[in-house]
XYZ file of C-alpha atoms in Angstrom:
367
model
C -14.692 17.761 -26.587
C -17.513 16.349 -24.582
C -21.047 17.815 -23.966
C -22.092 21.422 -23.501
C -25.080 22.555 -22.424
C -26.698 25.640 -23.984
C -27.062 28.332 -20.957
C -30.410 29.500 -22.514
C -32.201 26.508 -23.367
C -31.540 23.647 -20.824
C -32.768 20.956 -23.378
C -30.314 21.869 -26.191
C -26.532 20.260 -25.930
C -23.993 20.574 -28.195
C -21.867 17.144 -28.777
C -18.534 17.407 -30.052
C -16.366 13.699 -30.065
C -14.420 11.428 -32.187
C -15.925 8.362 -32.129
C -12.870 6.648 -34.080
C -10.464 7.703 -31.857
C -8.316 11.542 -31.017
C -6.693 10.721 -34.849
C -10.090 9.910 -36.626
C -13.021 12.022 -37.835
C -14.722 14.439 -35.750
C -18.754 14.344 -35.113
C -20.291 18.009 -33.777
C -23.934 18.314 -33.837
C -26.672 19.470 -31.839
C -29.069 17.131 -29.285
C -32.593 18.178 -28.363
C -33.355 16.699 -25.329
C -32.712 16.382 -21.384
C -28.826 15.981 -20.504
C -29.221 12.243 -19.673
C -30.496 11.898 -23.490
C -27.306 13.849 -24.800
C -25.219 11.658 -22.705
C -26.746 8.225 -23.899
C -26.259 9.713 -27.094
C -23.085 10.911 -27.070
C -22.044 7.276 -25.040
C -23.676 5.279 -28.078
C -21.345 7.687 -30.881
C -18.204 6.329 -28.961
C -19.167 3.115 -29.259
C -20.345 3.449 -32.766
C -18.707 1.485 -35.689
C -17.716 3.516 -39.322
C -16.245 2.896 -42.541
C -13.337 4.629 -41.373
C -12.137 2.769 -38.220
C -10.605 -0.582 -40.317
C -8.120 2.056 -41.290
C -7.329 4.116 -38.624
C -5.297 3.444 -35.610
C -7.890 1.881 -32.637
C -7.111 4.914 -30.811
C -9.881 4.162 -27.711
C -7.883 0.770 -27.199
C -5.778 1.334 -24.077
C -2.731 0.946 -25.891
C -3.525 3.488 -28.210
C -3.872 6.226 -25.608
C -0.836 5.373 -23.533
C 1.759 7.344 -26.140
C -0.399 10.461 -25.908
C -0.113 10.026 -21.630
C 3.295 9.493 -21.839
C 3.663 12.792 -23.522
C 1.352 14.804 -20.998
C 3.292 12.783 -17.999
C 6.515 13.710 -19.057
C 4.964 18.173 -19.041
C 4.258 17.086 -15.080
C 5.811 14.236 -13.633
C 9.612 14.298 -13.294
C 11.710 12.117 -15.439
C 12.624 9.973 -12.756
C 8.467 9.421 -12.282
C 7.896 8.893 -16.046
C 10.675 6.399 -16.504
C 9.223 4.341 -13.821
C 5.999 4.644 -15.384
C 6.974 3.644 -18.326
C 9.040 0.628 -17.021
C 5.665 -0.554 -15.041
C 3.824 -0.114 -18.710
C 6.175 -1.845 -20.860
C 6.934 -4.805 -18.423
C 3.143 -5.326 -16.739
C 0.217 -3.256 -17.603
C 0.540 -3.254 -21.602
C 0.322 -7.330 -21.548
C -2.699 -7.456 -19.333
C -4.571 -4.279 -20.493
C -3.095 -2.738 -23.699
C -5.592 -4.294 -26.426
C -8.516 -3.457 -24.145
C -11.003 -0.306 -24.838
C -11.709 1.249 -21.098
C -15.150 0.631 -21.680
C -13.811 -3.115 -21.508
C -12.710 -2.804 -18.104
C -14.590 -4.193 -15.082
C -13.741 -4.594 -11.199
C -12.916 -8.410 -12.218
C -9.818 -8.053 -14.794
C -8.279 -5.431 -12.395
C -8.394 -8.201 -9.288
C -7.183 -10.536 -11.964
C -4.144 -8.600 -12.665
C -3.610 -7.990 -8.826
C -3.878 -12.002 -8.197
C -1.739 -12.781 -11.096
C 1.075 -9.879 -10.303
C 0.993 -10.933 -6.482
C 1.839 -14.622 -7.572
C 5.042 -13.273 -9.829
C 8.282 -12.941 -8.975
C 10.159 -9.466 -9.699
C 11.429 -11.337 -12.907
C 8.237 -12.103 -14.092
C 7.967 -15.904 -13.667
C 6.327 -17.715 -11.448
C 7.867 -18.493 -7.824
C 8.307 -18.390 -3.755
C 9.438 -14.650 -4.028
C 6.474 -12.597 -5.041
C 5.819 -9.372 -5.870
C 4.910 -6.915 -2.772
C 1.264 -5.399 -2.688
C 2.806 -2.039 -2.587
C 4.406 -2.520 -6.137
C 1.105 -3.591 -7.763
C -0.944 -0.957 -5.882
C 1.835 1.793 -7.529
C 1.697 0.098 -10.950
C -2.647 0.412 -10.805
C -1.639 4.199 -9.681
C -0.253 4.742 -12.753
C -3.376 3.025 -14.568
C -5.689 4.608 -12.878
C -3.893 7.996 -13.570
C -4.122 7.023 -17.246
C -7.700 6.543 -17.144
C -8.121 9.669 -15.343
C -6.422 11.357 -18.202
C -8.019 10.193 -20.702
C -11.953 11.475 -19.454
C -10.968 14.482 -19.249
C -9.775 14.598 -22.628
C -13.060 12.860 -23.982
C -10.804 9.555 -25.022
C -13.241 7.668 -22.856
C -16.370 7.717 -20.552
C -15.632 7.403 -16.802
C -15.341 3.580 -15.417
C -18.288 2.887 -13.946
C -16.461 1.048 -10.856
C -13.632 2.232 -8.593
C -10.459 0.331 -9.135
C -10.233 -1.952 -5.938
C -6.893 -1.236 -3.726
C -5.158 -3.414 -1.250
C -5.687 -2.430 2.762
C -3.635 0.778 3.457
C -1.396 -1.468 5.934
C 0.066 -4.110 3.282
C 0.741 -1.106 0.965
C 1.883 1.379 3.911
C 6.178 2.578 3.111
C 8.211 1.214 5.289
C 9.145 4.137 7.874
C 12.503 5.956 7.294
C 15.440 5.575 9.036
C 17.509 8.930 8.417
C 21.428 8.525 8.156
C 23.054 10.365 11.080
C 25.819 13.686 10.509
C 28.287 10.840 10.987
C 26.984 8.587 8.664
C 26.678 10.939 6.303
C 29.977 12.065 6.336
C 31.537 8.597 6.067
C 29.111 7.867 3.163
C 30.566 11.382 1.222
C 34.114 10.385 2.122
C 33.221 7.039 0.085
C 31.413 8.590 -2.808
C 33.383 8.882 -5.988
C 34.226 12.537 -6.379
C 32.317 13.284 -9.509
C 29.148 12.093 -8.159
C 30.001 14.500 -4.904
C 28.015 17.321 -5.423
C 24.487 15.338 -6.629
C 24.818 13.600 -3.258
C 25.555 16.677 -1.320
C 22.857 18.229 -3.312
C 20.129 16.032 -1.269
C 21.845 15.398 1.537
C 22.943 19.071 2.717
C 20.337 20.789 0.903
C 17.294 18.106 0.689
C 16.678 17.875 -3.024
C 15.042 14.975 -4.576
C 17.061 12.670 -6.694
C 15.499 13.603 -10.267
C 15.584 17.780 -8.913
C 19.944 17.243 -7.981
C 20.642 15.104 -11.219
C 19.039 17.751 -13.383
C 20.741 21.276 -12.017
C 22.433 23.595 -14.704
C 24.382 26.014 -14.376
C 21.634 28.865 -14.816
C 19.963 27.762 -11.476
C 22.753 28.491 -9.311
C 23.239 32.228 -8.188
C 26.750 32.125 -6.741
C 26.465 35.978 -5.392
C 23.232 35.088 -3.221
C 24.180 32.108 -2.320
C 21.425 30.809 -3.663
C 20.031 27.830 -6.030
C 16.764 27.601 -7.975
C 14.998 24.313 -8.426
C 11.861 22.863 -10.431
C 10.073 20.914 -8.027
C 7.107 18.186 -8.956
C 4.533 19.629 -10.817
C 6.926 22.304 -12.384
C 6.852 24.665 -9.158
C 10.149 26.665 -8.670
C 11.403 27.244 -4.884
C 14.188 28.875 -3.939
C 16.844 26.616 -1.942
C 19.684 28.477 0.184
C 23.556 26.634 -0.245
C 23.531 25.665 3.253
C 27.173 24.308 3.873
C 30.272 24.916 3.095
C 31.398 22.130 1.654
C 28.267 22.313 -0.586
C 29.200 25.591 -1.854
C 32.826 24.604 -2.417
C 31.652 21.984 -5.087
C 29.633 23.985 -6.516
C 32.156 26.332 -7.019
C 34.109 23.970 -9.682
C 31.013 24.383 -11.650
C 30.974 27.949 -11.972
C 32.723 28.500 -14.814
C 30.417 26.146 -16.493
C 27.694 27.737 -19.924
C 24.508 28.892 -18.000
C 22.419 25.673 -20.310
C 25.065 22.596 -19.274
C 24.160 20.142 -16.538
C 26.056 20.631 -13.297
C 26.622 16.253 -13.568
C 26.746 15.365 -16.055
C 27.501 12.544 -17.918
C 31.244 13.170 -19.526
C 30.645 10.370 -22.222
C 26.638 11.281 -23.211
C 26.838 15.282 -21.869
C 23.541 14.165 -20.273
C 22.658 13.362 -16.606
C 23.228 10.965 -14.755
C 19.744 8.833 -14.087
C 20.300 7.804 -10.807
C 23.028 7.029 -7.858
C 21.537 3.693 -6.581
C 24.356 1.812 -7.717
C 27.299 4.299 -6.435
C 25.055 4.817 -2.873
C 25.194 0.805 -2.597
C 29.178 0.373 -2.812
C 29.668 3.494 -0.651
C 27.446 2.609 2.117
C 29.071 -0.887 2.241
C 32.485 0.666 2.633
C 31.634 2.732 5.152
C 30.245 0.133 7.102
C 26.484 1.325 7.165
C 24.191 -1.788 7.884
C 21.147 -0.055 6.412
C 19.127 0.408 3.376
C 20.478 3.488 2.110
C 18.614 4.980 -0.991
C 18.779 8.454 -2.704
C 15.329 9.545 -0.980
C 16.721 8.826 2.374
C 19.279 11.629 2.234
C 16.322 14.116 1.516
C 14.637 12.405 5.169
C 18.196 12.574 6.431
C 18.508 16.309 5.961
C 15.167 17.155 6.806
C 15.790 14.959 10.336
C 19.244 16.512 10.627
C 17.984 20.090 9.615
C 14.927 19.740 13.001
C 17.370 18.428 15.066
C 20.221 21.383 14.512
C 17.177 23.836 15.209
C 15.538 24.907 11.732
C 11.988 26.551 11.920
C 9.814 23.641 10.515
C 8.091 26.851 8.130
C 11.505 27.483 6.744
C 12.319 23.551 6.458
C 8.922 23.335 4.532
C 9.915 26.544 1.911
C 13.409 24.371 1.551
C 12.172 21.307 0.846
C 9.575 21.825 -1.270
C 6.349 20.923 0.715
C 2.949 21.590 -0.269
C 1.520 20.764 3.462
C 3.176 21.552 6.599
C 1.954 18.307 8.217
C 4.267 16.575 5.332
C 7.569 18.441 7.342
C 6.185 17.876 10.766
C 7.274 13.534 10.238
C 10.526 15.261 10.604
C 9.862 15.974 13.785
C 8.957 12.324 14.824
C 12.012 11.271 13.099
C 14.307 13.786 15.336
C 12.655 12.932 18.279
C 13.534 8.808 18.011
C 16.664 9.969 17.492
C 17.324 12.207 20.014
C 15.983 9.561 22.466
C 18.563 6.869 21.210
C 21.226 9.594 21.470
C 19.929 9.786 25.250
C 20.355 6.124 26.053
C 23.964 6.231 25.998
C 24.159 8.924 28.376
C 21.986 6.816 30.438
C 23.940 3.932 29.910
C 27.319 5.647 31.325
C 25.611 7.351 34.014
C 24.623 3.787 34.739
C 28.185 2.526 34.483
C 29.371 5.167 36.297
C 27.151 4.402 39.093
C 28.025 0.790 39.048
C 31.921 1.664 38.899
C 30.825 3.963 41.987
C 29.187 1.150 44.233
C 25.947 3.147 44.223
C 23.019 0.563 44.615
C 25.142 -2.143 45.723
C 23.496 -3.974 48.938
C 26.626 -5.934 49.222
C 28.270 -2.501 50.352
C 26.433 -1.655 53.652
C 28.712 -2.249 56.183
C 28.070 -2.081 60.203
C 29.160 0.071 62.071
């Protein structure tokens, strides 16, 4: 739906909308006249009251829409992605903006929403604790992918305004700091054995949370050694088992129906949403005085993998990356570590040296 313009006669243009909304009636005529005319025209239909809109559903409200994005989000996005976008929905964005049309929307109620969300605590009420810029920046993301959305499906004209953003410094992520072969070792000796092979999953083989929580059986080929995984955006890659001790968990599975979950849930049959909770308790046992998260075994292998000496094109093919200059951080990441790993050679060469006498004036004797 939208405007077309006839090929052979550049001042005829075919409208097609809904001016009620994507569940109302359905204007399609055509406009004589230049393509600023048809668009004025077509802008003023949208807007346009009718008999039939007291009835219907107010389907250009912002509320409205949301279902129908949450149904294209959930064709793209992973499920980990969509729940978070519908958590920022339910609990921030629907109060604010829901009963708005996005023709309703100016520069002003978005820096409203910004001042009032930066003055909120992660409950909600008011407080000393507030909410970081980055969180509000990735809840306008979502709104601004909404809006997106809905142009290109003729639910609403383009804002007429870009939706301000905070300075790229107060909404920069903090930089990663990858869990060591040793720590993760005494983080899987920790982990409670059903939950084993989703966090060897990310940290042996670099998955992403949502991609290890949502294997089956099918994706696995046991004779190549091989495992299959949907990526964002859909997009299959082809992921080698890379350890042994990854392939010897998987191997409990194999007897599993090619549809079932290799996790899964033994009370629901479903997977398992996340292993924030289990990560938590296990890194405290082991003694790990760091944030550890599920992302951070993904940067942990891909750290891990540069250091041991993969090619940084086959570390890009395994991990999924659209960009090569996304695998390259890896790099930087190895290199900080290496260099810590240095300074305690340095610092027993230095003992040694000091156990030796070497650079001791006190020392020099006469002869």
């Amino acid at each position: 739906m939208g405007i077309k313009s006839n090929p052979t006669n550049p001042l005829l243009h075919h409208i097609d909308c809904r001016p009620d909304g994507y569940q109302g009636r359905r204007i399609r005529e055509d406009f004589k006249g230049t393509r600023a005319e048809a668009e004025a025209y077509y802008r003023a239909l949208m807007r346009q009251p009718s008999e039939q809109a007291a009835a219907l559903p107010k389907a250009p409200t912002i509320k409205a829409i949301w279902p129908e994005y949450e149904r294209h989000c959930q064709m793209v996005m992973s499920p980990l992605t969509v729940k978070d976008l519908r958590s920022c929905w339910r609990n921030h964005l629907s109060g604010f903006f829901g009963g708005l049309q996005p023709k309703m929307l100016n520069r002003k109620l978005i820096e409203q929403y910004q001042e009032r969300r930066l003055s909120m605590e992660k409950n909600g009420r008011e407080g000393m604790n507030p909410v970081k810029p980055r969180t509000v920046a990735k809840e306008l993301h979502y709104f601004s992918g909404m809006l997106n959305w809905a142009v290109e499906v003729d639910l609403c004209d383009p804002l007429p305004f870009k939706i301000p953003r905070f300075p790229s410094k107060l909404t920069r992520a903090p930089k990663a700091r990858p869990l060591t072969v040793e720590q993760i070792d005494a983080l899987l000796a920790q982990i409670i054995p059903r939950h084993r092979l989703s966090f060897l999953l990310m940290a042996d083989a670099g998955l992403r949370a949502s991609e290890a929580l949502n294997l089956r059986r099918c994706d696995v080929e046991y004779e190549r050694g091989l495992i299959i995984v949907k990526g964002k955006g859909s997009k299959e890659r082809i992921v080698p088992i890379t350890t042994e001790r990854l392939g010897i968990e998987l191997a409990t599975r194999r007897e599993l129906s090619p549809a079932d979950f290799l996790s899964a849930n033994p009370k629901t049959g479903k997977p398992y949403h996340s292993l924030k909770k289990e990560l938590d308790q296990a890194a405290k046992k082991a003694g790990i005085n760091k944030h550890v998260h599920q992302h951070l075994l993904r940067h942990s292998f891909g750290t891990n993998a540069t250091i041991a000496g993969v090619s940084q094109t086959a570390l890009q093919d395994i991990l999924g990356h659209s960009s090569a200059a996304t695998t390259r951080i890896y790099q930087n990441y190895a290199a900080e570590y290496l260099v810590g790993q240095s300074k305690k050679f340095s610092a027993l060469i230095a003992s040694s040296a000091v156990h030796m006498g070497v650079g001791n004036t006190n020392s020099n004797t006469k002869k």
